[in-house]
Amino acid sequence: MARHLITSALPYINGIKHLGNMVGSMLPADVYARYLRQTGHEVLYICATDEHGTPAELAAKEQGLPVAEFCAQAHDAQKAVYDGFQLAFDHFGRSSSEQNAELTQHFARKLNENGFIEERAIRQVYSPADGRFLPDRYVEGTCPHCGYDKARGDQCENCTRVLDPTDLIDPRSAISGSTELEIRETKHLFLLQSKLQGEVEAWIDEVADEWPQLSSSIARKWLTEGLNDRAITRDLDWGVPVPADTWPELAAEGKVFYVWFDAPIEYIGSTKEWADSTGRGDAWKTWWFEPDGAADVRYTQFMAKDNVPFHSVMFPATEMGVREPWKKVDYLKAFNWLTYYGGKFSTSQKRGVFTDQALATLPADYWRYFLIANAPESDDSSFTWEHFTATVNKDLADTLGNFVNRVLSFSRKRFGEEVPAGSAPGEAEQKLGAEISRLLAEYEEQMAALQFRKAAAALRALWSAGNSYLEEKAPWLEIKTDKEGAALTLRTAMNLIHLYSVVSEPFIPASAAAMRAAFALTGDDTRTWFTADEARSLDTVPAGTAFTVPPVLFAKITDEDLESYKERFGGEPAA
């Protein structure tokens, strides 16, 4: 089995994330990692909070906290939410770690040795009112491309165009709001990406045809426009320091590396954090350094489309320029936007449902299933409370939850608390087994291809097949004339519940665990998946197995609930 390294885009430290952020990176990565583990692969799923840069300083200032203390508290708050969503990271680290600082400085030194870093004097925005140079994100103004009036000096949140602070119309300081800004000269380090363009293009030609069109088209668009040399240092108090042994003058001035230089390196840094915290020594290198074993690793990244340029072009350029055999991404899974009633989720504007609010409203499995079943893969998708309610009620409550409850409740009532034996399987059971085997293969195919909406549809079809079988056999009628036949029907249905408990785990882990715990199966804790023959025979829960009826798996969302959610979070915007 292959070894799989999985990373999802690092959530920024500034604030609890919204549902769009969850479905655009961490949740699909978790679903994929869970599936791979279940099907026998060795998996390392790594993530971390992205803690450096301007927004962290501004947020800490707003809360009256030292930035290091703010980041520590914010990291713990985010981690608690991700634990609530049952994201099964192998390690969830911090980009402010010592490991990341060491690796970032190592990368910078190597890039410098190889002629890919240059010290340049540049003209930069200076705020006399604040008494300091203003890094990109400390400058706000109107985007010259789309007219958005809250664009930052590095990128417009609205149209995603990369900007320079001097591009902004009516610029102002994000610290004081002062519009009395000056342009002064200062020195910074530049990564000479232009010298690496040919290598990046050759690499993209080699690997990107396998990527989704969204990922490959963004990467090729950036390369067509040409890679520009970019400053990788900033005038900030919080960040990975420029090493004094290489750039003593800049280090004395307190320069730190730009967050988008050190953040991708944190994927490696977080893996080293994992190895250090678990006593694994240099095991992190077997995932990242090709001579130490990483050549056999398949590396998959998950992110929203605005992060693609940095991961498909800029970070690979950095890795290439180091001239060391670091592992580069094999498959980049990008997502479009999840909108809220057609408008954009926004952390800064607090628009939409945020992940902590979601968990306080309904159990995690409701959100996990809905988000993956409606993942914005081929296009943007819209969250509405009406759609969410319909999906939960139909797919989870009616199709799966009701099947589990009525099968187990009816069997307990008519046959007691052990799985009944019944007659030998007949034509209906053979037909069902063939259909389940086919649908399971479809589910596996879509999961392996990272087609999450199609995988959700295949999983839903597996659940529906059980309902169709139950309606066809109607054991509540069958028992009146053929008790042994009704027992067979219920035993077959219980075997379906057991299969559902295993194959549904990537999507709805808590509910899957509750279904699995219903059966007192000896040695079942070693089962990870179903073979095609097991799916076809539907005979992994033998007659005589004790069972219990779990609590209702999914409570329906009522009309009153729906209206209360819309009132609390906002419904469809007025025309």
Coordinates of C-alpha atoms in Angstrom, one line a residue:
M1 CA 0.0 0.0 0.0
A2 CA 1.2 3.5 -0.8
R3 CA 2.2 6.0 1.9
H4 CA 0.0 9.1 1.7
L5 CA 1.0 12.6 3.0
I6 CA -2.0 14.9 3.3
T7 CA -2.1 18.6 4.1
S8 CA -4.8 21.1 4.1
A9 CA -4.3 24.9 3.7
L10 CA -3.3 26.3 7.1
P11 CA -6.2 28.2 8.7
Y12 CA -5.1 31.7 9.6
I13 CA -4.8 32.4 13.3
N14 CA -7.1 35.4 13.2
G15 CA -10.5 34.2 14.3
I16 CA -12.7 31.1 14.2
K17 CA -13.3 29.9 10.6
H18 CA -16.6 29.7 8.7
L19 CA -18.1 26.7 6.9
G20 CA -16.6 27.8 3.6
N21 CA -13.2 27.5 5.0
M22 CA -14.0 24.1 6.5
V23 CA -15.3 22.6 3.3
G24 CA -12.6 24.2 1.2
S25 CA -9.7 22.5 2.8
M26 CA -9.7 20.6 6.2
L27 CA -12.9 18.6 6.0
P28 CA -12.4 16.9 2.6
A29 CA -8.8 16.2 3.6
D30 CA -10.1 14.5 6.7
V31 CA -12.6 12.5 4.8
Y32 CA -9.9 11.4 2.4
A33 CA -7.4 10.6 5.1
R34 CA -10.0 8.5 7.0
Y35 CA -10.9 6.6 3.9
L36 CA -7.3 5.8 3.1
R37 CA -6.6 4.6 6.6
Q38 CA -9.6 2.3 6.5
T39 CA -8.6 0.8 3.2
G40 CA -5.1 -0.1 4.5
H41 CA -2.9 2.8 3.6
E42 CA -0.3 4.5 5.8
V43 CA -1.4 8.1 6.2
L44 CA 0.0 11.2 7.7
Y45 CA -2.4 14.1 7.9
I46 CA -0.7 17.4 8.8
C47 CA -2.1 20.9 9.4
A48 CA -1.3 23.9 11.6
T49 CA -2.4 27.4 12.4
D50 CA -0.8 30.1 10.2
E51 CA 0.3 32.6 12.8
H52 CA 2.6 35.2 11.4
G53 CA 1.8 38.4 9.5
T54 CA -0.1 41.6 9.8
P55 CA -3.6 40.3 10.8
A56 CA -2.2 38.5 13.8
E57 CA -0.5 41.7 15.1
L58 CA -3.7 43.8 14.4
A59 CA -6.0 41.2 16.2
A60 CA -3.7 41.0 19.2
K61 CA -3.5 44.8 19.4
E62 CA -7.3 45.0 19.2
Q63 CA -7.6 42.5 22.1
G64 CA -4.8 44.2 24.1
L65 CA -2.7 41.1 24.2
P66 CA 1.0 40.4 23.3
V67 CA 0.9 38.8 19.9
A68 CA 2.4 35.5 21.1
E69 CA -0.2 35.2 23.8
F70 CA -3.0 36.0 21.4
C71 CA -1.8 33.3 19.0
A72 CA -1.5 30.7 21.7
Q73 CA -5.1 31.3 22.8
A74 CA -6.4 31.5 19.2
H75 CA -4.6 28.2 18.3
D76 CA -6.3 26.4 21.2
A77 CA -9.7 27.8 20.3
Q78 CA -9.4 26.7 16.7
K79 CA -8.1 23.3 17.7
A80 CA -11.1 22.8 20.0
V81 CA -13.5 23.5 17.0
Y82 CA -11.6 21.0 14.8
D83 CA -11.7 18.4 17.5
G84 CA -15.5 19.1 17.7
F85 CA -15.7 18.3 13.9
Q86 CA -13.7 15.2 14.6
L87 CA -10.9 16.2 12.2
A88 CA -8.4 13.3 12.7
F89 CA -5.1 15.2 12.2
D90 CA -2.0 13.3 13.0
H91 CA -0.6 16.6 14.1
F92 CA -2.1 20.2 14.3
G93 CA 0.9 22.5 14.7
R94 CA 1.8 26.1 14.8
S95 CA 3.8 28.1 12.2
S96 CA 5.4 30.0 15.1
S97 CA 7.1 26.9 16.3
E98 CA 10.9 26.6 16.6
Q99 CA 10.9 23.8 14.1
N100 CA 9.4 26.1 11.4
A101 CA 11.7 28.9 12.2
E102 CA 14.7 26.6 11.8
L103 CA 13.5 25.2 8.5
T104 CA 12.5 28.7 7.1
Q105 CA 15.9 30.1 7.9
H106 CA 17.5 27.0 6.3
F107 CA 15.5 27.4 3.2
A108 CA 16.4 31.1 3.0
R109 CA 20.1 30.4 3.4
K110 CA 20.1 27.7 0.7
L111 CA 18.2 29.9 -1.7
N112 CA 20.7 32.7 -1.1
E113 CA 23.7 30.3 -1.6
N114 CA 22.2 29.2 -4.9
G115 CA 21.7 32.8 -6.2
F116 CA 17.9 33.0 -5.8
I117 CA 17.7 35.7 -3.2
E118 CA 18.7 39.3 -3.7
E119 CA 18.8 42.3 -1.4
R120 CA 17.0 45.3 -3.0
A121 CA 16.2 48.8 -1.9
I122 CA 12.6 49.5 -2.5
R123 CA 10.2 52.3 -1.9
Q124 CA 7.6 51.4 0.6
V125 CA 4.6 53.0 2.3
Y126 CA 5.5 54.8 5.5
S127 CA 3.0 56.2 8.0
P128 CA 4.3 59.2 10.0
A129 CA 1.2 58.9 12.3
D130 CA 2.3 55.3 13.2
G131 CA 6.0 55.9 13.0
R132 CA 6.7 52.8 10.9
F133 CA 6.8 51.3 7.5
L134 CA 3.5 49.6 6.7
P135 CA 3.7 46.0 5.4
D136 CA 1.2 45.1 2.7
R137 CA -1.7 44.1 4.9
Y138 CA -1.3 47.3 7.0
V139 CA -2.4 49.3 4.0
E140 CA -6.1 49.2 3.0
G141 CA -7.9 51.0 0.2
T142 CA -10.0 50.5 -2.9
C143 CA -9.1 47.8 -5.4
P144 CA -8.2 49.2 -8.8
H145 CA -9.6 46.1 -10.5
C146 CA -13.0 45.6 -9.0
G147 CA -13.6 48.7 -6.8
Y148 CA -13.9 46.8 -3.5
D149 CA -13.2 49.4 -0.8
K150 CA -11.7 47.1 1.8
A151 CA -8.9 45.6 -0.3
R152 CA -5.6 44.9 1.4
G153 CA -2.2 45.9 0.1
D154 CA -1.3 42.3 -0.8
Q155 CA -4.5 40.9 -2.2
C156 CA -8.1 41.9 -2.8
E157 CA -10.4 39.6 -0.8
N158 CA -13.2 40.3 -3.3
C159 CA -11.6 39.5 -6.7
T160 CA -8.5 37.6 -5.4
R161 CA -6.1 39.7 -7.5
V162 CA -2.6 40.1 -6.1
L163 CA -1.8 43.7 -5.3
D164 CA 0.9 46.0 -4.3
P165 CA 0.1 48.6 -1.6
T166 CA 0.8 51.4 -4.2
D167 CA -1.9 49.9 -6.5
L168 CA -4.6 50.9 -4.0
I169 CA -6.9 53.9 -4.6
D170 CA -7.2 56.1 -1.5
P171 CA -4.9 54.1 0.6
R172 CA -5.0 54.3 4.4
S173 CA -3.2 52.8 7.4
A174 CA -4.9 49.7 8.9
I175 CA -3.5 50.7 12.3
S176 CA -4.5 54.3 12.7
G177 CA -6.6 54.9 9.7
S178 CA -4.4 57.8 8.6
T179 CA -4.4 58.7 4.9
E180 CA -1.2 60.8 5.3
L181 CA 1.1 58.2 3.9
E182 CA 4.6 58.6 2.4
I183 CA 6.8 56.5 0.2
R184 CA 10.2 56.0 1.6
E185 CA 13.2 53.8 0.7
T186 CA 14.0 50.6 2.7
K187 CA 15.8 47.3 2.0
H188 CA 14.2 43.8 1.7
L189 CA 15.1 40.4 0.5
F190 CA 13.6 39.3 -2.9
L191 CA 13.0 35.7 -4.0
L192 CA 14.1 35.6 -7.7
Q193 CA 11.2 33.6 -8.9
S194 CA 11.8 34.8 -12.5
K195 CA 15.0 32.7 -12.6
L196 CA 13.0 29.6 -11.7
Q197 CA 10.0 30.0 -14.1
G198 CA 11.3 27.5 -16.6
E199 CA 11.8 24.8 -14.0
V200 CA 8.4 25.4 -12.5
E201 CA 6.8 25.2 -16.0
A202 CA 8.5 21.9 -16.8
W203 CA 7.3 20.5 -13.5
I204 CA 3.7 21.7 -14.0
D205 CA 3.7 20.1 -17.4
E206 CA 4.8 16.9 -15.8
V207 CA 2.3 16.7 -12.9
A208 CA -0.6 19.1 -13.4
D209 CA -2.5 17.1 -16.1
E210 CA -3.6 14.8 -13.3
W211 CA -4.9 17.7 -11.2
P212 CA -8.5 19.0 -11.3
Q213 CA -9.0 21.6 -14.0
L214 CA -9.5 24.3 -11.4
S215 CA -6.0 23.7 -9.9
S216 CA -4.1 23.2 -13.2
S217 CA -5.8 26.2 -14.9
I218 CA -4.9 28.6 -12.1
A219 CA -1.3 27.4 -12.0
R220 CA -0.9 27.7 -15.8
K221 CA -2.5 31.2 -15.8
W222 CA 0.0 32.4 -13.3
L223 CA 2.9 30.9 -15.3
T224 CA 1.5 32.5 -18.5
E225 CA 1.5 35.9 -16.8
G226 CA 5.1 35.3 -15.7
L227 CA 6.7 34.8 -12.3
N228 CA 7.8 38.0 -10.7
D229 CA 10.5 38.4 -8.2
R230 CA 8.8 39.0 -4.8
A231 CA 9.9 40.5 -1.5
I232 CA 10.0 37.8 1.2
T233 CA 10.7 40.0 4.2
R234 CA 8.6 42.6 6.0
D235 CA 8.9 45.2 8.8
L236 CA 7.1 43.5 11.5
D237 CA 7.7 42.6 15.2
W238 CA 6.2 39.1 14.8
G239 CA 7.6 36.5 12.4
V240 CA 10.6 34.3 11.7
P241 CA 13.6 36.5 12.0
V242 CA 16.0 37.1 9.1
P243 CA 19.1 35.2 10.3
A244 CA 21.9 37.5 11.4
D245 CA 24.6 35.1 10.2
T246 CA 23.5 35.7 6.6
W247 CA 22.0 39.2 6.6
P248 CA 23.3 41.1 9.6
E249 CA 22.1 44.5 8.6
L250 CA 18.6 43.4 7.9
A251 CA 18.5 41.3 11.1
A252 CA 19.6 44.4 13.1
E253 CA 16.7 46.3 11.6
G254 CA 14.3 43.6 12.8
K255 CA 13.2 42.3 9.5
V256 CA 11.2 39.1 9.5
F257 CA 10.2 36.7 6.7
Y258 CA 6.9 37.4 4.9
V259 CA 4.1 35.0 6.1
W260 CA 3.7 33.5 2.6
F261 CA 7.3 32.5 2.6
D262 CA 7.3 30.7 6.0
A263 CA 3.7 29.4 6.0
P264 CA 4.1 26.6 3.3
I265 CA 7.3 25.6 5.0
E266 CA 5.2 24.9 8.1
Y267 CA 3.8 21.8 6.4
I268 CA 7.3 20.4 6.9
G269 CA 7.7 22.2 10.2
S270 CA 4.5 20.7 11.6
T271 CA 5.6 17.2 10.5
K272 CA 8.9 17.8 12.4
E273 CA 6.8 19.0 15.4
W274 CA 4.8 15.7 15.1
A275 CA 8.1 13.6 15.1
D276 CA 9.6 15.6 18.0
S277 CA 6.4 15.4 20.1
T278 CA 6.0 11.6 19.6
G279 CA 9.7 10.7 20.0
R280 CA 10.1 9.7 16.4
G281 CA 13.4 11.5 15.8
D282 CA 14.0 12.0 12.1
A283 CA 10.9 10.2 11.0
W284 CA 9.6 13.4 9.6
K285 CA 12.3 13.2 6.8
T286 CA 10.8 10.0 5.5
W287 CA 7.7 12.0 4.5
W288 CA 9.5 15.0 3.1
F289 CA 13.1 14.3 2.1
E290 CA 13.3 12.0 -0.9
P291 CA 16.6 10.3 0.0
D292 CA 15.2 9.4 3.4
G293 CA 12.1 7.7 2.0
A294 CA 9.8 10.4 0.8
A295 CA 10.3 9.4 -2.9
D296 CA 7.7 6.8 -2.4
V297 CA 5.2 9.1 -0.7
R298 CA 2.1 10.4 -2.6
Y299 CA 1.5 14.0 -1.4
T300 CA -2.0 15.4 -1.7
Q301 CA -2.9 19.0 -0.8
F302 CA -6.4 20.5 -0.2
M303 CA -7.2 24.2 -0.5
A304 CA -9.6 26.8 -1.7
K305 CA -8.9 28.3 -5.1
D306 CA -7.4 31.5 -3.8
N307 CA -4.5 29.5 -2.2
V308 CA -3.7 27.6 -5.4
P309 CA -1.1 30.1 -6.8
F310 CA 1.1 29.9 -3.7
H311 CA 1.0 26.2 -3.5
S312 CA 1.2 25.3 -7.2
V313 CA 3.8 27.8 -8.3
M314 CA 5.4 29.8 -5.5
F315 CA 6.2 27.1 -2.9
P316 CA 7.4 24.6 -5.6
A317 CA 9.7 27.4 -6.9
T318 CA 11.0 27.8 -3.4
E319 CA 11.6 24.0 -3.0
M320 CA 13.3 23.9 -6.4
G321 CA 15.6 26.9 -5.6
V322 CA 16.8 25.2 -2.4
R323 CA 18.4 22.5 -4.6
E324 CA 17.6 19.8 -2.1
P325 CA 15.2 16.9 -2.9
W326 CA 12.2 18.0 -0.9
K327 CA 8.9 16.4 -1.6
K328 CA 6.6 18.4 -3.9
V329 CA 2.9 18.0 -4.2
D330 CA 1.6 15.2 -6.4
Y331 CA -2.1 16.1 -6.5
L332 CA -3.6 19.5 -5.7
K333 CA -7.3 19.4 -4.9
A334 CA -8.8 22.9 -5.1
F335 CA -12.3 24.0 -4.3
N336 CA -14.5 26.9 -5.4
W337 CA -16.4 29.0 -3.0
L338 CA -19.2 27.9 -0.7
T339 CA -21.4 31.0 -0.6
Y340 CA -24.1 31.9 2.0
Y341 CA -27.3 32.6 0.1
G342 CA -25.2 33.6 -2.9
G343 CA -23.0 36.0 -0.9
K344 CA -19.5 35.4 0.3
F345 CA -18.7 34.0 3.7
S346 CA -16.4 36.4 5.3
T347 CA -14.4 36.2 8.5
S348 CA -13.8 39.9 8.6
Q349 CA -17.5 40.8 7.9
K350 CA -18.9 37.9 10.1
R351 CA -21.2 36.9 7.3
G352 CA -22.5 33.3 7.3
V353 CA -22.3 30.4 9.8
F354 CA -19.0 30.0 11.6
T355 CA -17.7 26.6 12.7
D356 CA -18.1 27.2 16.5
Q357 CA -21.7 28.4 15.9
A358 CA -22.4 25.3 13.8
L359 CA -21.3 22.9 16.5
A360 CA -23.3 24.8 19.1
T361 CA -26.4 24.4 16.9
L362 CA -26.3 20.8 15.7
P363 CA -24.0 17.8 15.9
A364 CA -20.9 17.7 13.8
D365 CA -22.1 14.8 11.5
Y366 CA -25.0 16.9 10.2
W367 CA -22.5 19.5 9.0
R368 CA -19.9 17.1 7.8
Y369 CA -22.3 15.2 5.6
F370 CA -24.0 18.3 4.1
L371 CA -20.8 20.1 3.4
I372 CA -19.1 17.1 1.6
A373 CA -22.3 16.2 -0.3
N374 CA -22.5 19.7 -1.6
A375 CA -18.7 20.5 -1.9
P376 CA -18.0 23.3 -4.3
E377 CA -15.9 21.2 -6.6
S378 CA -16.9 22.0 -10.2
D379 CA -18.4 25.4 -9.4
D380 CA -19.4 27.6 -6.4
S381 CA -22.2 26.1 -4.3
S382 CA -24.6 28.0 -2.0
F383 CA -25.4 27.3 1.6
T384 CA -29.1 28.0 2.5
W385 CA -30.9 26.8 5.6
E386 CA -33.6 25.4 3.4
H387 CA -31.2 23.2 1.5
F388 CA -29.4 22.2 4.6
T389 CA -32.7 21.2 6.3
A390 CA -33.9 19.2 3.3
T391 CA -30.6 17.3 3.1
V392 CA -30.4 16.5 6.7
N393 CA -34.1 15.4 6.9
K394 CA -34.1 13.4 3.7
D395 CA -30.7 11.8 3.6
L396 CA -29.7 11.5 7.2
A397 CA -32.9 11.3 9.2
D398 CA -35.2 9.5 6.7
T399 CA -32.9 7.4 4.5
L400 CA -30.2 6.3 7.1
G401 CA -31.4 7.0 10.6
N402 CA -35.0 5.7 10.1
F403 CA -33.7 2.5 8.4
V404 CA -31.4 1.8 11.4
N405 CA -34.1 2.5 14.0
R406 CA -37.0 0.6 12.4
V407 CA -34.9 -2.5 11.6
L408 CA -33.4 -2.8 15.1
S409 CA -36.6 -1.8 17.0
F410 CA -38.8 -4.2 15.0
S411 CA -36.4 -7.1 15.3
R412 CA -36.1 -6.5 19.1
K413 CA -39.9 -6.4 19.4
R414 CA -40.6 -9.6 17.4
F415 CA -37.4 -11.7 17.9
G416 CA -35.7 -10.4 21.0
E417 CA -32.2 -8.8 21.5
E418 CA -30.2 -11.2 19.3
V419 CA -29.9 -11.2 15.5
P420 CA -32.5 -13.8 14.2
A421 CA -31.4 -16.6 11.9
G422 CA -34.3 -17.1 9.5
S423 CA -34.3 -19.0 6.3
A424 CA -31.5 -19.2 3.7
P425 CA -31.0 -16.2 1.5
G426 CA -33.1 -16.1 -1.6
E427 CA -33.3 -14.2 -4.9
A428 CA -34.0 -10.9 -3.2
E429 CA -30.9 -11.2 -1.1
Q430 CA -28.8 -12.2 -4.0
K431 CA -30.0 -9.2 -6.0
L432 CA -29.4 -6.9 -3.0
G433 CA -25.9 -8.3 -2.5
A434 CA -25.0 -7.7 -6.1
E435 CA -26.3 -4.1 -5.9
I436 CA -24.5 -3.4 -2.7
S437 CA -21.2 -4.7 -4.1
R438 CA -21.6 -2.6 -7.2
L439 CA -22.4 0.6 -5.3
L440 CA -19.5 0.0 -2.9
A441 CA -17.2 -0.2 -5.8
E442 CA -18.6 3.0 -7.2
Y443 CA -18.1 4.7 -3.8
E444 CA -14.5 3.4 -3.6
E445 CA -13.8 4.6 -7.2
Q446 CA -15.1 8.2 -6.4
M447 CA -13.3 8.4 -3.1
A448 CA -10.0 7.3 -4.8
A449 CA -10.6 10.0 -7.4
L450 CA -11.3 12.6 -4.8
Q451 CA -14.7 13.3 -6.3
F452 CA -16.5 14.0 -3.0
R453 CA -19.9 14.9 -4.3
K454 CA -20.0 11.8 -6.4
A455 CA -18.7 9.7 -3.5
A456 CA -21.5 11.2 -1.3
A457 CA -24.1 10.2 -3.9
A458 CA -22.7 6.7 -4.0
L459 CA -22.9 6.4 -0.2
R460 CA -26.4 7.8 -0.3
A461 CA -27.3 5.2 -2.9
L462 CA -26.0 2.4 -0.6
W463 CA -28.3 3.7 2.2
S464 CA -31.2 3.9 -0.3
A465 CA -30.6 0.3 -1.4
G466 CA -31.4 -0.9 2.1
N467 CA -34.7 1.0 2.2
S468 CA -35.7 -0.4 -1.2
Y469 CA -35.0 -3.9 0.0
L470 CA -36.9 -3.3 3.2
E471 CA -39.9 -2.0 1.3
E472 CA -39.8 -4.9 -1.1
K473 CA -39.7 -7.5 1.6
A474 CA -42.0 -5.7 4.1
P475 CA -41.1 -7.8 7.1
W476 CA -44.0 -6.2 9.1
L477 CA -46.3 -8.0 6.7
E478 CA -44.0 -11.0 6.0
I479 CA -43.9 -12.0 9.6
K480 CA -47.7 -12.7 9.5
T481 CA -47.2 -15.6 7.0
D482 CA -43.5 -16.4 7.0
K483 CA -41.7 -15.8 10.3
E484 CA -38.5 -17.4 9.1
G485 CA -38.6 -15.2 6.0
A486 CA -39.1 -12.1 8.1
A487 CA -36.2 -13.1 10.3
L488 CA -34.0 -13.5 7.2
T489 CA -35.0 -10.0 6.0
L490 CA -34.1 -8.4 9.4
R491 CA -30.8 -10.3 9.6
T492 CA -29.9 -9.1 6.1
A493 CA -30.9 -5.5 7.0
M494 CA -28.8 -5.7 10.2
N495 CA -25.8 -6.8 8.0
L496 CA -26.5 -3.7 5.9
I497 CA -26.4 -1.5 9.1
H498 CA -23.0 -3.0 10.0
L499 CA -21.7 -2.3 6.5
Y500 CA -23.1 1.2 6.7
S501 CA -21.3 1.7 10.0
V502 CA -18.0 1.0 8.4
V503 CA -18.2 2.7 5.0
S504 CA -20.0 5.8 6.3
E505 CA -17.2 6.5 8.8
P506 CA -15.2 9.0 6.6
F507 CA -18.3 11.2 6.4
I508 CA -20.2 10.8 9.7
P509 CA -17.7 9.2 12.2
A510 CA -19.8 9.7 15.4
S511 CA -22.9 8.2 13.9
A512 CA -20.9 5.4 12.3
A513 CA -19.5 4.5 15.7
A514 CA -23.0 4.5 17.2
M515 CA -24.2 2.1 14.5
R516 CA -21.2 -0.2 14.9
A517 CA -21.6 -0.3 18.7
A518 CA -25.1 -1.6 18.3
F519 CA -23.7 -5.1 17.6
A520 CA -21.7 -7.2 20.1
L521 CA -19.4 -8.6 17.5
T522 CA -16.2 -10.3 18.7
G523 CA -13.1 -9.0 17.0
D524 CA -15.0 -6.3 15.0
D525 CA -12.6 -3.6 16.2
T526 CA -10.1 -5.0 13.7
R527 CA -12.4 -4.6 10.7
T528 CA -11.5 -1.6 8.6
W529 CA -13.4 -2.2 5.3
F530 CA -15.4 -4.7 3.3
T531 CA -14.2 -6.8 0.4
A532 CA -16.5 -7.1 -2.6
D533 CA -17.4 -10.7 -1.5
E534 CA -18.3 -9.6 2.0
A535 CA -20.5 -6.8 0.6
R536 CA -22.2 -9.3 -1.8
S537 CA -22.8 -12.0 0.9
L538 CA -24.0 -9.6 3.6
D539 CA -23.1 -12.1 6.3
T540 CA -20.6 -10.4 8.7
V541 CA -23.2 -10.2 11.5
P542 CA -24.1 -13.9 12.3
A543 CA -27.4 -15.0 13.8
G544 CA -27.3 -15.0 17.6
T545 CA -25.2 -11.8 17.8
A546 CA -26.5 -9.6 20.6
F547 CA -27.6 -6.1 19.7
T548 CA -29.0 -2.9 21.2
V549 CA -31.1 -0.1 19.6
P550 CA -29.1 3.1 19.6
P551 CA -30.7 6.5 20.3
V552 CA -32.1 8.3 17.3
L553 CA -29.1 9.0 15.1
F554 CA -30.5 12.1 13.4
A555 CA -33.3 14.3 14.7
K556 CA -35.3 16.0 12.0
I557 CA -35.0 19.8 11.7
T558 CA -38.5 21.2 12.1
D559 CA -40.1 24.1 10.4
E560 CA -39.8 26.0 13.7
D561 CA -36.1 25.1 13.9
L562 CA -35.6 26.3 10.3
E563 CA -37.2 29.7 11.0
S564 CA -35.2 30.2 14.2
Y565 CA -31.9 29.4 12.3
K566 CA -32.8 31.9 9.6
E567 CA -33.6 34.5 12.2
R568 CA -30.4 34.0 14.1
F569 CA -28.0 33.7 11.2
G570 CA -29.8 35.6 8.4
G571 CA -31.7 34.1 5.5
E572 CA -31.9 35.1 1.9
P573 CA -30.8 38.7 1.4
A574 CA -33.5 41.2 0.4
A575 CA -33.6 41.8 -3.4

